[in-house]
Coordinates of C-alpha atoms in Angstrom, one line a residue:
Chain A
M1 CA 78.6 106.4 96.4
T2 CA 80.9 108.7 94.4
R3 CA 80.2 108.7 90.7
T4 CA 81.9 110.9 88.2
I5 CA 79.8 111.0 85.0
V6 CA 81.6 111.6 81.7
E7 CA 79.9 111.6 78.3
S8 CA 80.6 111.6 74.6
R9 CA 77.9 112.6 72.2
T10 CA 75.9 109.4 72.9
R11 CA 77.9 107.3 75.4
T12 CA 78.2 107.6 79.2
A13 CA 81.1 106.3 81.3
I14 CA 81.1 106.3 85.1
I15 CA 84.2 106.6 87.2
G16 CA 83.4 105.1 90.6
F17 CA 84.5 102.6 93.3
D18 CA 81.9 100.1 92.1
Q19 CA 82.8 100.5 88.5
P20 CA 85.3 98.8 86.2
F21 CA 88.6 100.8 86.3
C22 CA 88.4 103.8 83.9
V23 CA 91.3 103.5 81.4
I24 CA 92.1 106.9 79.9
G25 CA 94.2 106.4 76.8
E26 CA 97.3 108.6 76.9
R27 CA 98.6 108.3 73.4
I28 CA 97.1 111.5 71.8
N29 CA 99.8 113.7 73.1
P30 CA 102.6 115.3 71.2
T31 CA 104.7 116.1 74.4
G32 CA 107.9 114.1 74.0
R33 CA 106.7 112.7 70.6
K34 CA 108.7 114.8 68.1
A35 CA 107.5 113.0 65.0
L36 CA 103.9 113.6 66.1
A37 CA 104.6 117.3 66.9
A38 CA 106.1 117.8 63.4
Q39 CA 103.1 116.0 61.8
L40 CA 100.6 118.3 63.6
E41 CA 102.5 121.4 62.6
A42 CA 102.3 120.2 59.0
G43 CA 98.6 119.6 59.3
D44 CA 98.9 115.8 59.2
F45 CA 96.5 114.2 61.7
S46 CA 97.0 110.5 60.6
T47 CA 98.8 109.5 63.8
V48 CA 96.0 111.1 65.9
E49 CA 93.4 109.1 63.9
K50 CA 95.4 105.9 64.3
D51 CA 95.9 106.4 68.0
A52 CA 92.2 107.2 68.6
L53 CA 91.0 104.1 66.8
E54 CA 93.6 101.8 68.2
Q55 CA 93.2 102.8 71.8
V56 CA 89.4 102.4 71.7
A57 CA 89.8 99.0 70.0
C58 CA 92.2 98.0 72.8
G59 CA 89.6 98.9 75.5
A60 CA 90.2 102.5 76.5
T61 CA 87.2 103.9 78.4
M62 CA 88.1 107.5 77.6
L63 CA 90.7 109.2 75.4
D64 CA 93.0 112.0 76.7
V65 CA 93.6 114.7 74.1
N66 CA 96.6 116.9 74.6
A67 CA 97.6 119.6 72.1
G68 CA 100.8 120.5 73.9
V69 CA 102.9 121.0 70.8
V70 CA 105.6 123.7 70.4
Y71 CA 105.6 124.7 66.7
N72 CA 108.9 125.8 65.1
S73 CA 106.9 128.5 63.3
N74 CA 105.3 129.9 66.5
P75 CA 106.6 128.9 70.0
D76 CA 103.8 130.5 72.0
P77 CA 101.4 127.7 73.2
N78 CA 98.8 130.4 74.1
V79 CA 98.5 131.1 70.4
T80 CA 99.0 127.6 68.9
E81 CA 97.3 125.3 71.4
P82 CA 93.7 126.5 71.5
P83 CA 93.0 126.1 67.7
L84 CA 94.9 122.8 67.6
M85 CA 92.9 121.5 70.6
R86 CA 89.6 122.4 69.0
Q87 CA 90.7 120.7 65.8
M88 CA 91.9 117.5 67.5
I89 CA 88.8 117.3 69.7
E90 CA 86.6 117.6 66.6
L91 CA 88.6 115.0 64.7
V92 CA 88.7 112.5 67.5
Q93 CA 85.0 112.7 68.4
G94 CA 84.1 112.3 64.8
L95 CA 86.1 109.0 64.7
V96 CA 85.3 107.4 68.0
D97 CA 82.4 107.6 70.4
V98 CA 84.1 107.6 73.8
P99 CA 84.2 110.4 76.3
L100 CA 87.2 112.7 76.0
C101 CA 89.7 114.2 78.6
I102 CA 90.8 117.7 77.6
D103 CA 94.4 117.9 78.6
S104 CA 96.3 121.2 78.7
S105 CA 98.2 123.5 81.0
V106 CA 97.0 126.4 78.8
P107 CA 93.7 127.7 80.1
A108 CA 92.6 129.0 76.7
A109 CA 93.2 125.6 75.2
L110 CA 91.0 124.0 77.9
E111 CA 88.3 126.5 77.0
A112 CA 88.7 125.8 73.3
G113 CA 88.4 122.1 74.0
L114 CA 85.3 122.6 76.2
A115 CA 83.6 124.7 73.5
A116 CA 84.3 122.0 70.9
A117 CA 83.7 118.8 72.9
A118 CA 80.3 117.0 72.7
G119 CA 78.7 115.6 75.8
R120 CA 80.5 115.9 79.2
P121 CA 84.3 115.7 78.9
L122 CA 86.7 115.5 81.8
L123 CA 88.9 118.6 82.1
N124 CA 92.6 117.9 82.8
S125 CA 93.5 119.8 84.9
V126 CA 93.5 122.2 87.7
T127 CA 96.2 122.4 90.4
G128 CA 96.3 124.0 93.9
E129 CA 98.1 127.0 92.4
E130 CA 96.1 130.1 93.1
E131 CA 96.2 131.5 89.6
R132 CA 95.1 128.1 88.2
L133 CA 92.3 127.7 90.7
E134 CA 90.9 131.2 89.8
R135 CA 91.2 130.6 86.1
V136 CA 90.1 126.9 85.7
L137 CA 87.4 126.5 88.3
P138 CA 85.1 129.1 86.7
L139 CA 85.4 127.1 83.4
V140 CA 84.5 123.8 85.3
K141 CA 81.4 125.5 86.7
K142 CA 80.4 127.2 83.5
Y143 CA 80.6 124.0 81.4
N144 CA 79.4 121.8 84.3
V145 CA 82.2 119.2 83.7
P146 CA 84.3 117.1 86.1
V147 CA 87.9 118.1 86.5
V148 CA 91.3 116.4 87.3
A149 CA 92.9 118.0 90.4
I150 CA 96.6 117.6 90.6
S151 CA 97.9 117.9 94.2
N152 CA 100.7 120.4 93.7
D153 CA 100.5 124.1 94.5
D154 CA 102.5 127.3 94.4
S155 CA 105.2 125.6 96.5
G156 CA 105.6 122.9 93.9
I157 CA 105.2 119.1 94.3
S158 CA 105.7 118.1 97.9
E159 CA 107.4 114.8 98.8
D160 CA 105.3 114.8 101.9
P161 CA 102.1 112.9 101.3
D162 CA 100.3 114.9 104.0
V163 CA 101.0 118.0 102.1
R164 CA 99.7 116.5 98.9
F165 CA 96.6 115.4 100.7
A166 CA 96.1 118.9 102.1
V167 CA 96.5 120.4 98.6
A168 CA 93.8 118.0 97.3
K169 CA 91.6 119.0 100.2
K170 CA 92.1 122.7 99.5
I171 CA 91.1 122.2 95.8
V172 CA 88.0 120.2 96.8
E173 CA 87.0 123.0 99.2
R174 CA 87.7 125.8 96.7
A175 CA 85.7 123.9 94.1
A176 CA 82.8 123.7 96.6
D177 CA 82.9 127.5 96.9
F178 CA 82.2 127.6 93.2
G179 CA 79.3 125.1 93.6
I180 CA 81.3 122.2 92.1
P181 CA 80.6 118.9 94.0
A182 CA 83.4 116.6 95.2
H183 CA 82.1 113.8 92.9
D184 CA 83.2 116.0 90.0
I185 CA 86.8 116.2 91.3
V186 CA 89.1 113.4 90.2
V187 CA 92.3 113.8 92.3
D188 CA 95.7 112.9 90.9
P189 CA 97.9 112.4 93.9
L190 CA 101.1 112.5 91.7
M191 CA 102.9 109.3 91.1
M192 CA 106.7 109.7 91.4
P193 CA 109.1 107.1 89.9
V194 CA 109.9 104.3 92.5
G195 CA 113.4 104.4 91.0
A196 CA 113.8 107.9 92.3
M197 CA 111.9 107.6 95.6
A198 CA 111.5 104.1 97.0
T199 CA 108.4 104.9 99.0
A200 CA 106.6 106.5 96.0
G201 CA 104.2 103.5 95.6
L202 CA 103.5 103.2 99.3
Q203 CA 102.7 107.0 99.4
V204 CA 100.3 106.8 96.6
F205 CA 98.5 103.7 97.9
A206 CA 98.1 105.5 101.3
L207 CA 97.0 108.7 99.7
V208 CA 94.4 107.1 97.4
R209 CA 92.9 105.3 100.5
R210 CA 92.7 108.6 102.4
L211 CA 91.3 110.6 99.4
R212 CA 88.6 107.9 99.1
E213 CA 87.8 107.6 102.8
E214 CA 88.1 111.2 103.9
L215 CA 87.2 113.2 100.8
G216 CA 85.1 110.6 98.9
V217 CA 86.7 111.5 95.6
N218 CA 87.7 109.5 92.6
T219 CA 91.4 109.4 91.8
T220 CA 93.7 109.0 88.7
C221 CA 97.4 109.2 87.9
G222 CA 99.8 109.0 85.1
A223 CA 100.4 105.3 85.8
S224 CA 103.6 104.7 83.7
N225 CA 105.5 107.3 85.7
V226 CA 105.9 104.7 88.5
S227 CA 108.4 102.7 86.4
F228 CA 110.4 105.5 84.9
G229 CA 114.1 104.7 84.4
L230 CA 113.8 101.0 85.5
P231 CA 114.1 97.9 83.4
N232 CA 111.0 95.9 82.3
R233 CA 108.7 98.9 82.9
H234 CA 105.6 96.9 81.8
G235 CA 106.2 94.4 84.6
I236 CA 106.2 97.1 87.2
N237 CA 103.2 98.9 85.7
A238 CA 101.3 95.6 85.5
A239 CA 101.7 95.1 89.3
F240 CA 101.2 98.8 90.2
L241 CA 97.8 99.1 88.5
P242 CA 96.2 96.2 90.5
M243 CA 97.8 97.5 93.7
A244 CA 96.5 101.1 93.1
I245 CA 93.1 99.6 92.2
C246 CA 93.1 97.6 95.5
A247 CA 93.9 100.8 97.4
G248 CA 90.9 102.5 95.8
M249 CA 92.2 104.2 92.6
T250 CA 89.4 104.4 90.0
S251 CA 91.1 105.6 86.9
A252 CA 94.5 106.1 85.3
I253 CA 95.9 107.9 82.3
M254 CA 97.8 105.0 80.6
N255 CA 98.6 103.2 77.4
P256 CA 95.7 100.8 76.6
V257 CA 97.6 99.4 73.7
R258 CA 100.0 97.5 76.1
P259 CA 98.4 94.0 76.6
Q260 CA 100.3 93.3 79.9
E261 CA 98.9 96.4 81.7
M262 CA 95.4 95.9 80.2
E263 CA 95.3 92.2 81.4
A264 CA 96.3 93.4 84.9
V265 CA 93.4 96.0 84.8
R266 CA 90.9 93.4 83.7
A267 CA 92.0 90.9 86.3
A268 CA 91.8 93.6 89.0
N269 CA 88.3 94.5 87.9
L270 CA 87.4 90.8 88.4
L271 CA 89.1 90.7 91.8
M272 CA 87.3 93.9 92.9
A273 CA 83.9 92.3 92.0
N274 CA 83.5 95.0 89.3
D275 CA 83.2 92.4 86.4
P276 CA 79.7 90.9 86.8
H277 CA 79.8 87.1 86.2
G278 CA 83.5 87.5 85.1
A279 CA 82.0 88.2 81.7
A280 CA 84.7 90.7 80.6
W281 CA 87.5 88.5 81.8
I282 CA 86.1 85.4 80.1
R283 CA 85.4 87.3 76.9
A284 CA 89.0 88.6 76.8
N285 CA 90.5 85.2 77.6
K286 CA 88.3 82.8 75.7
P287 CA 90.1 80.3 73.6
A288 CA 89.0 82.2 70.4
A289 CA 91.4 85.0 71.3
A290 CA 94.3 82.6 71.2
E291 CA 93.4 79.9 68.7
G292 CA 90.2 80.8 66.8
A293 CA 87.8 78.7 68.8
T294 CA 84.1 78.7 68.0
P295 CA 81.2 80.6 69.8
E296 CA 80.2 77.1 70.9
G297 CA 83.4 76.8 72.9
A298 CA 82.7 80.1 74.6
R299 CA 79.2 79.0 75.4
A300 CA 80.6 75.7 76.8
G301 CA 83.0 77.7 79.0
R302 CA 80.1 79.7 80.4
E303 CA 78.1 76.6 80.9
N304 CA 81.0 75.0 82.9
R305 CA 81.2 78.1 84.9
R306 CA 77.5 78.0 85.8
R307 CA 77.8 74.4 86.8
R308 CA 80.7 75.3 89.1
R309 CA 78.7 78.0 90.7
A310 CA 75.7 75.8 91.3
Chain B
M1 CA 106.7 95.3 114.1
T2 CA 105.4 91.8 113.6
R3 CA 108.2 89.3 112.6
T4 CA 107.7 85.6 112.1
I5 CA 111.1 83.9 112.2
V6 CA 111.6 80.7 110.2
E7 CA 114.9 78.8 109.9
S8 CA 116.5 76.0 108.1
R9 CA 119.7 74.4 109.4
T10 CA 121.7 77.6 108.6
R11 CA 119.4 80.1 107.0
T12 CA 116.8 82.5 108.5
A13 CA 113.8 84.0 106.7
I14 CA 111.6 86.6 108.2
I15 CA 107.9 87.0 107.4
G16 CA 106.9 90.6 108.1
F17 CA 105.3 93.8 106.8
D18 CA 108.7 95.4 106.0
Q19 CA 110.1 92.3 104.3
P20 CA 110.0 91.0 100.8
F21 CA 107.0 88.8 100.3
C22 CA 107.6 85.2 101.5
V23 CA 107.0 82.8 98.7
I24 CA 106.2 79.3 100.1
G25 CA 106.7 76.8 97.2
E26 CA 103.6 74.6 96.9
R27 CA 104.9 71.9 94.6
I28 CA 105.9 69.1 97.0
N29 CA 102.4 67.9 97.6
P30 CA 101.0 64.6 96.2
T31 CA 97.4 65.8 96.8
G32 CA 95.8 65.9 93.3
R33 CA 99.1 64.7 91.7
K34 CA 98.4 61.0 91.0
A35 CA 101.7 60.3 89.3
L36 CA 103.6 61.7 92.3
A37 CA 101.5 59.7 94.8
A38 CA 102.2 56.5 92.9
Q39 CA 105.9 57.4 92.8
L40 CA 106.0 57.9 96.5
E41 CA 104.2 54.7 97.2
A42 CA 106.9 53.0 95.0
G43 CA 109.7 54.7 97.0
D44 CA 110.7 56.9 94.1
F45 CA 111.5 60.4 95.4
S46 CA 112.9 61.8 92.1
T47 CA 110.0 64.3 91.6
V48 CA 110.4 65.6 95.1
E49 CA 114.1 66.2 94.5
K50 CA 113.4 68.0 91.2
D51 CA 110.6 70.1 92.8
A52 CA 112.8 71.1 95.7
L53 CA 115.7 72.2 93.6
E54 CA 113.6 73.9 90.9
Q55 CA 111.5 75.9 93.3
V56 CA 114.5 77.2 95.2
A57 CA 116.2 78.0 91.9
C58 CA 113.1 80.0 90.9
G59 CA 113.2 82.1 94.1
A60 CA 111.1 80.3 96.7
T61 CA 111.7 81.6 100.2
M62 CA 110.4 78.4 101.9
L63 CA 109.2 75.1 100.7
D64 CA 105.9 73.5 101.8
V65 CA 106.2 69.7 102.3
N66 CA 103.0 67.8 102.2
A67 CA 102.9 64.0 102.5
G68 CA 99.1 63.7 102.0
V69 CA 99.2 60.6 99.9
V70 CA 96.6 57.8 100.0
Y71 CA 98.5 54.6 99.3
N72 CA 96.6 51.8 97.5
S73 CA 98.4 49.4 99.9
N74 CA 97.2 51.2 103.0
P75 CA 94.5 53.9 102.9
D76 CA 95.0 55.1 106.5
P77 CA 96.9 58.4 106.5
N78 CA 97.4 58.1 110.2
V79 CA 99.7 55.2 109.5
T80 CA 101.2 56.2 106.2
E81 CA 101.8 60.0 106.5
P82 CA 104.1 60.2 109.5
P83 CA 106.9 58.1 108.2
L84 CA 106.6 59.6 104.7
M85 CA 106.7 63.1 106.1
R86 CA 109.8 62.3 108.1
Q87 CA 111.5 60.9 105.0
M88 CA 110.5 63.8 102.7
I89 CA 111.6 66.4 105.3
E90 CA 115.0 64.7 105.6
L91 CA 115.4 64.4 101.9
V92 CA 114.4 68.0 101.1
Q93 CA 116.6 69.6 103.8
G94 CA 119.5 67.5 102.7
L95 CA 119.1 69.0 99.2
V96 CA 118.2 72.7 99.8
D97 CA 118.9 75.0 102.6
V98 CA 115.6 77.0 102.9
P99 CA 113.2 76.8 105.8
L100 CA 110.4 74.3 105.5
C101 CA 106.7 74.4 106.0
I102 CA 105.4 71.1 107.4
D103 CA 101.9 70.7 105.9
S104 CA 99.5 68.0 107.0
S105 CA 96.0 67.6 108.4
V106 CA 97.3 64.5 110.3
P107 CA 98.6 65.6 113.7
A108 CA 101.0 62.6 113.9
A109 CA 102.5 63.6 110.6
L110 CA 103.0 67.2 111.9
E111 CA 104.8 65.8 114.9
A112 CA 106.9 63.5 112.8
G113 CA 107.9 66.5 110.6
L114 CA 108.7 68.6 113.6
A115 CA 111.0 65.9 115.0
A116 CA 112.8 65.6 111.7
A117 CA 113.1 69.2 110.6
A118 CA 116.2 71.2 111.3
G119 CA 116.0 74.8 112.4
R120 CA 112.6 76.5 113.0
P121 CA 110.0 75.2 110.5
L122 CA 106.5 76.7 110.0
L123 CA 103.8 74.3 111.0
N124 CA 100.9 74.1 108.6
S125 CA 98.3 74.1 110.1
V126 CA 95.9 74.6 113.0
T127 CA 92.3 75.5 112.5
G128 CA 89.6 76.9 114.9
E129 CA 88.2 73.4 115.4
E130 CA 88.3 72.5 119.1
E131 CA 89.9 69.1 118.6
R132 CA 92.7 70.6 116.3
L133 CA 93.4 73.5 118.7
E134 CA 93.8 71.0 121.6
R135 CA 96.0 68.7 119.5
V136 CA 98.2 71.1 117.6
L137 CA 98.8 74.1 119.9
P138 CA 100.7 72.0 122.4
L139 CA 103.0 70.8 119.5
V140 CA 103.6 74.5 118.5
K141 CA 104.5 75.3 122.1
K142 CA 106.7 72.2 122.6
Y143 CA 108.7 72.8 119.5
N144 CA 108.6 76.6 119.7
V145 CA 107.6 77.0 116.1
P146 CA 105.3 79.4 114.2
V147 CA 102.0 78.0 112.9
V148 CA 99.6 78.7 110.1
A149 CA 96.1 79.3 111.5
I150 CA 93.3 78.6 109.0
S151 CA 90.2 80.6 109.8
N152 CA 87.6 77.8 109.7
D153 CA 86.1 76.1 112.8
D154 CA 83.7 73.3 113.8
S155 CA 81.0 75.0 111.8
G156 CA 83.0 74.8 108.6
I157 CA 84.2 77.7 106.3
S158 CA 82.0 80.7 106.7
E159 CA 81.2 82.9 103.7
D160 CA 81.0 85.8 106.2
P161 CA 84.3 87.5 106.6
D162 CA 83.4 88.8 110.1
V163 CA 83.1 85.1 111.2
R164 CA 86.4 84.2 109.6
F165 CA 88.0 87.2 111.4
A166 CA 86.4 86.0 114.7
V167 CA 87.8 82.5 114.2
A168 CA 91.3 83.9 113.5
K169 CA 91.0 86.0 116.7
K170 CA 89.9 83.0 118.7
I171 CA 93.0 81.0 117.5
V172 CA 95.3 83.9 118.4
E173 CA 93.7 84.1 121.9
R174 CA 93.9 80.3 122.4
A175 CA 97.5 80.3 121.3
A176 CA 98.2 83.1 123.8
D177 CA 96.8 80.8 126.5
F178 CA 99.5 78.3 125.6
G179 CA 102.1 81.1 125.7
I180 CA 102.4 81.3 121.9
P181 CA 102.8 85.0 120.8
A182 CA 100.8 86.5 118.0
H183 CA 103.9 87.0 115.9
D184 CA 104.2 83.2 115.6
I185 CA 100.7 82.9 114.1
V186 CA 100.4 83.3 110.3
V187 CA 96.7 83.5 109.5
D188 CA 95.2 82.0 106.4
P189 CA 91.9 83.9 105.8
L190 CA 90.9 81.3 103.2
M191 CA 90.9 82.4 99.6
M192 CA 87.8 81.2 97.7
P193 CA 87.6 81.2 93.9
V194 CA 86.3 84.4 92.5
G195 CA 84.6 82.3 89.9
A196 CA 82.4 80.8 92.6
M197 CA 82.1 84.0 94.8
A198 CA 82.5 87.3 93.1
T199 CA 83.4 89.1 96.3
A200 CA 86.0 86.5 97.4
G201 CA 89.0 88.9 96.5
L202 CA 87.4 91.9 98.2
Q203 CA 86.7 89.8 101.3
V204 CA 90.3 88.6 101.6
F205 CA 91.8 92.1 101.0
A206 CA 89.6 93.5 103.8
L207 CA 90.3 90.6 106.1
V208 CA 94.1 90.9 105.5
R209 CA 94.0 94.6 106.4
R210 CA 91.9 93.9 109.6
L211 CA 94.2 90.9 110.6
R212 CA 97.2 93.2 110.3
E213 CA 95.7 96.3 111.9
E214 CA 93.7 94.6 114.7
L215 CA 95.6 91.4 115.5
G216 CA 99.1 92.4 114.2
V217 CA 99.6 89.0 112.6
N218 CA 101.2 87.9 109.4
T219 CA 99.0 86.3 106.8
T220 CA 99.2 83.7 104.0
C221 CA 96.9 81.9 101.6
G222 CA 96.8 79.3 98.9
A223 CA 97.1 82.0 96.2
S224 CA 96.1 80.0 93.1
N225 CA 92.7 79.1 94.6
V226 CA 91.5 82.6 93.5
S227 CA 91.5 81.7 89.8
F228 CA 90.1 78.2 90.1
G229 CA 87.9 77.3 87.1
L230 CA 88.5 80.5 85.1
P231 CA 90.5 80.9 81.9
N232 CA 94.1 82.4 82.0
R233 CA 94.5 81.6 85.7
H234 CA 98.1 83.0 85.7
G235 CA 96.8 86.3 84.6
I236 CA 94.4 86.4 87.5
N237 CA 97.0 85.1 90.0
A238 CA 99.5 87.7 88.8
A239 CA 97.1 90.6 89.6
F240 CA 95.8 89.0 92.9
L241 CA 99.3 88.7 94.5
P242 CA 100.2 92.4 94.2
M243 CA 96.7 93.3 95.4
A244 CA 96.9 91.0 98.4
I245 CA 100.4 92.4 99.1
C246 CA 99.1 95.9 98.9
A247 CA 96.4 95.0 101.4
G248 CA 99.1 93.7 103.8
M249 CA 99.5 90.0 103.0
T250 CA 103.0 88.8 103.8
S251 CA 103.3 85.3 102.4
A252 CA 101.5 82.9 100.1
I253 CA 101.7 79.2 99.3
M254 CA 102.1 79.3 95.6
N255 CA 104.0 77.9 92.6
P256 CA 107.3 79.8 92.3
V257 CA 108.1 78.1 89.0
R258 CA 105.5 80.3 87.2
P259 CA 107.4 83.4 85.9
Q260 CA 104.3 85.6 85.6
E261 CA 103.4 85.3 89.2
M262 CA 107.0 85.6 90.4
E263 CA 107.5 88.8 88.4
A264 CA 104.3 90.2 89.9
V265 CA 105.7 89.4 93.4
R266 CA 109.0 91.0 92.7
A267 CA 107.3 94.1 91.3
A268 CA 105.1 94.3 94.3
N269 CA 108.2 94.1 96.6
L270 CA 109.6 97.0 94.7
L271 CA 106.4 99.0 95.0
M272 CA 106.1 98.3 98.7
A273 CA 109.6 99.7 99.3
N274 CA 110.7 96.2 100.3
D275 CA 113.4 95.8 97.6
P276 CA 116.3 98.1 98.8
H277 CA 117.7 100.1 95.8
G278 CA 115.5 98.0 93.5
A279 CA 118.4 95.5 93.5
A280 CA 116.3 92.4 93.2
W281 CA 114.2 93.8 90.5
I282 CA 117.2 95.0 88.5
R283 CA 119.0 91.7 89.0
A284 CA 115.9 89.8 87.7
N285 CA 115.4 92.1 84.8
K286 CA 118.9 93.0 83.7
P287 CA 119.6 92.5 80.0
A288 CA 121.7 89.4 80.8
A289 CA 118.5 87.5 81.7
A290 CA 117.2 88.1 78.2
E291 CA 120.2 88.3 75.9
G292 CA 123.4 87.3 77.7
A293 CA 124.7 90.8 78.5
T294 CA 127.9 91.2 80.5
P295 CA 128.5 92.0 84.2
E296 CA 129.8 95.3 82.9
G297 CA 126.3 96.0 81.4
A298 CA 124.7 95.3 84.8
R299 CA 127.2 97.6 86.5
A300 CA 126.5 100.3 84.0
G301 CA 122.8 99.9 84.6
R302 CA 123.4 100.4 88.4
E303 CA 125.6 103.4 87.7
N304 CA 122.9 105.0 85.5
R305 CA 120.4 104.4 88.3
R306 CA 122.7 106.0 90.9
R307 CA 123.0 109.0 88.7
R308 CA 119.3 109.3 88.3
R309 CA 118.8 109.2 92.1
A310 CA 121.4 111.8 92.6

């Protein structure tokens, strides 16, 4: 059974087919958040603090930390990202005790994050591009961490799912050459917007199934991409997540602060038999959540449930 | 490609893997609805009329019609159901022009419904029980209609999905002996409540995939059973439907009046590439639905979408 182990200083999370879906909080990311980028340049980390606390309170299993900011004062991310990544990692792991996902396209920032992170973070990411494989896989080996493998290569992102599968397979094989086991590779099959490519969902469901059955790897994706450009994005995301989970996807980088998506994930955990005794579902949906019921009410609910099962 | 054709007097619906999910409205059913049962005994069909109109307005593809009432004046369903079924079918098809699903466990009521229904209704149901096979399959053949096949037999409902698959296979084979093709069998793999059996969802997803791949049949289920006895049932149903659709389920007997479940079905159609150009999703979610926008706004939305796809 494939199990990807990630750790904070004191806590362990497992990504796996027999585990509750791993929700990787996406909020700590200045890309496309101009106000946050300006704050960080000014040394103001209040939004990062708020995002860390809020995402964990909403049920994130892990937090993605991305320092991809372009400063007005210095536009070179190779210079600015590594120290910012270190600073953000130290701040976040001082505030919350969940495993982190170190997210950058700048190898020096990945390394700075690895040096700063406690426990066993997830490295995000390597691709099938030759230069990235050669640069990132030695880091993965040196720090003995799991890594997100994005299935594009030097020829770009293929619209052919067979090519995307082949790229993922190549990364798994190259990782093996470095002594990195398949269970430490979490493949991102690349979710395109269904508004741009009608078969994007079908492709990912089929890819996730193949990646699981043929390579035995865990999978992830940037879930909200699926609904880009369409109305009522949360409605699309909230159906996509259970479908991807049903196909075998085991984690996603997503916004845990959105109740509709998180309810869909909790329901999918229940329906995949990854919520023992329905405890997490019942806890999240007990009357107390809606109308301040008493612990007695929750106990009565459990009692009714036991009777029904008898 | 498997296609089950159902027809009303003038309209055709297709159940199939490349079609939008077929929503069979469940409301016209006095079982467990005491007030409705009493109304029907008193000759009052106003609730049936309301349920027919409302379900079609909410997007039902077909309507299930069940006359399973136990009259105080005559407790024998073999006597009471056939004329009531005829009357209900005539009433409903006079009001709405969607295909009907004739639902009874009383063979004489099935036959009365078949005689009354216009077009090509779906017969609901036959089981793997010998007496039912011998009684119902000749009706299916005589009237040349598709039939729901429920995967239980004389030994009851098995908790073993392999046994449920074997029962479905037996029904498909027995139907073939009568000259009934597999594309006219819609298998109900039997959805148990996840609150009673934690693996009930997983079982149905695996069964639906096997029924599709090995027998090439369409599938259905009583979708809301999945959440029986648990809190926030709509939240569970709204995740179950996309998951079942992702596994290959092509129809469900469900409540189309519930917006959360219908939104999940529409999103799943989009994600399965069964909503050409996202037209149904955009129509259901255009600003007009929420805040009375103009047709011009909807056109502008479509135009933006075209630009994005270009």
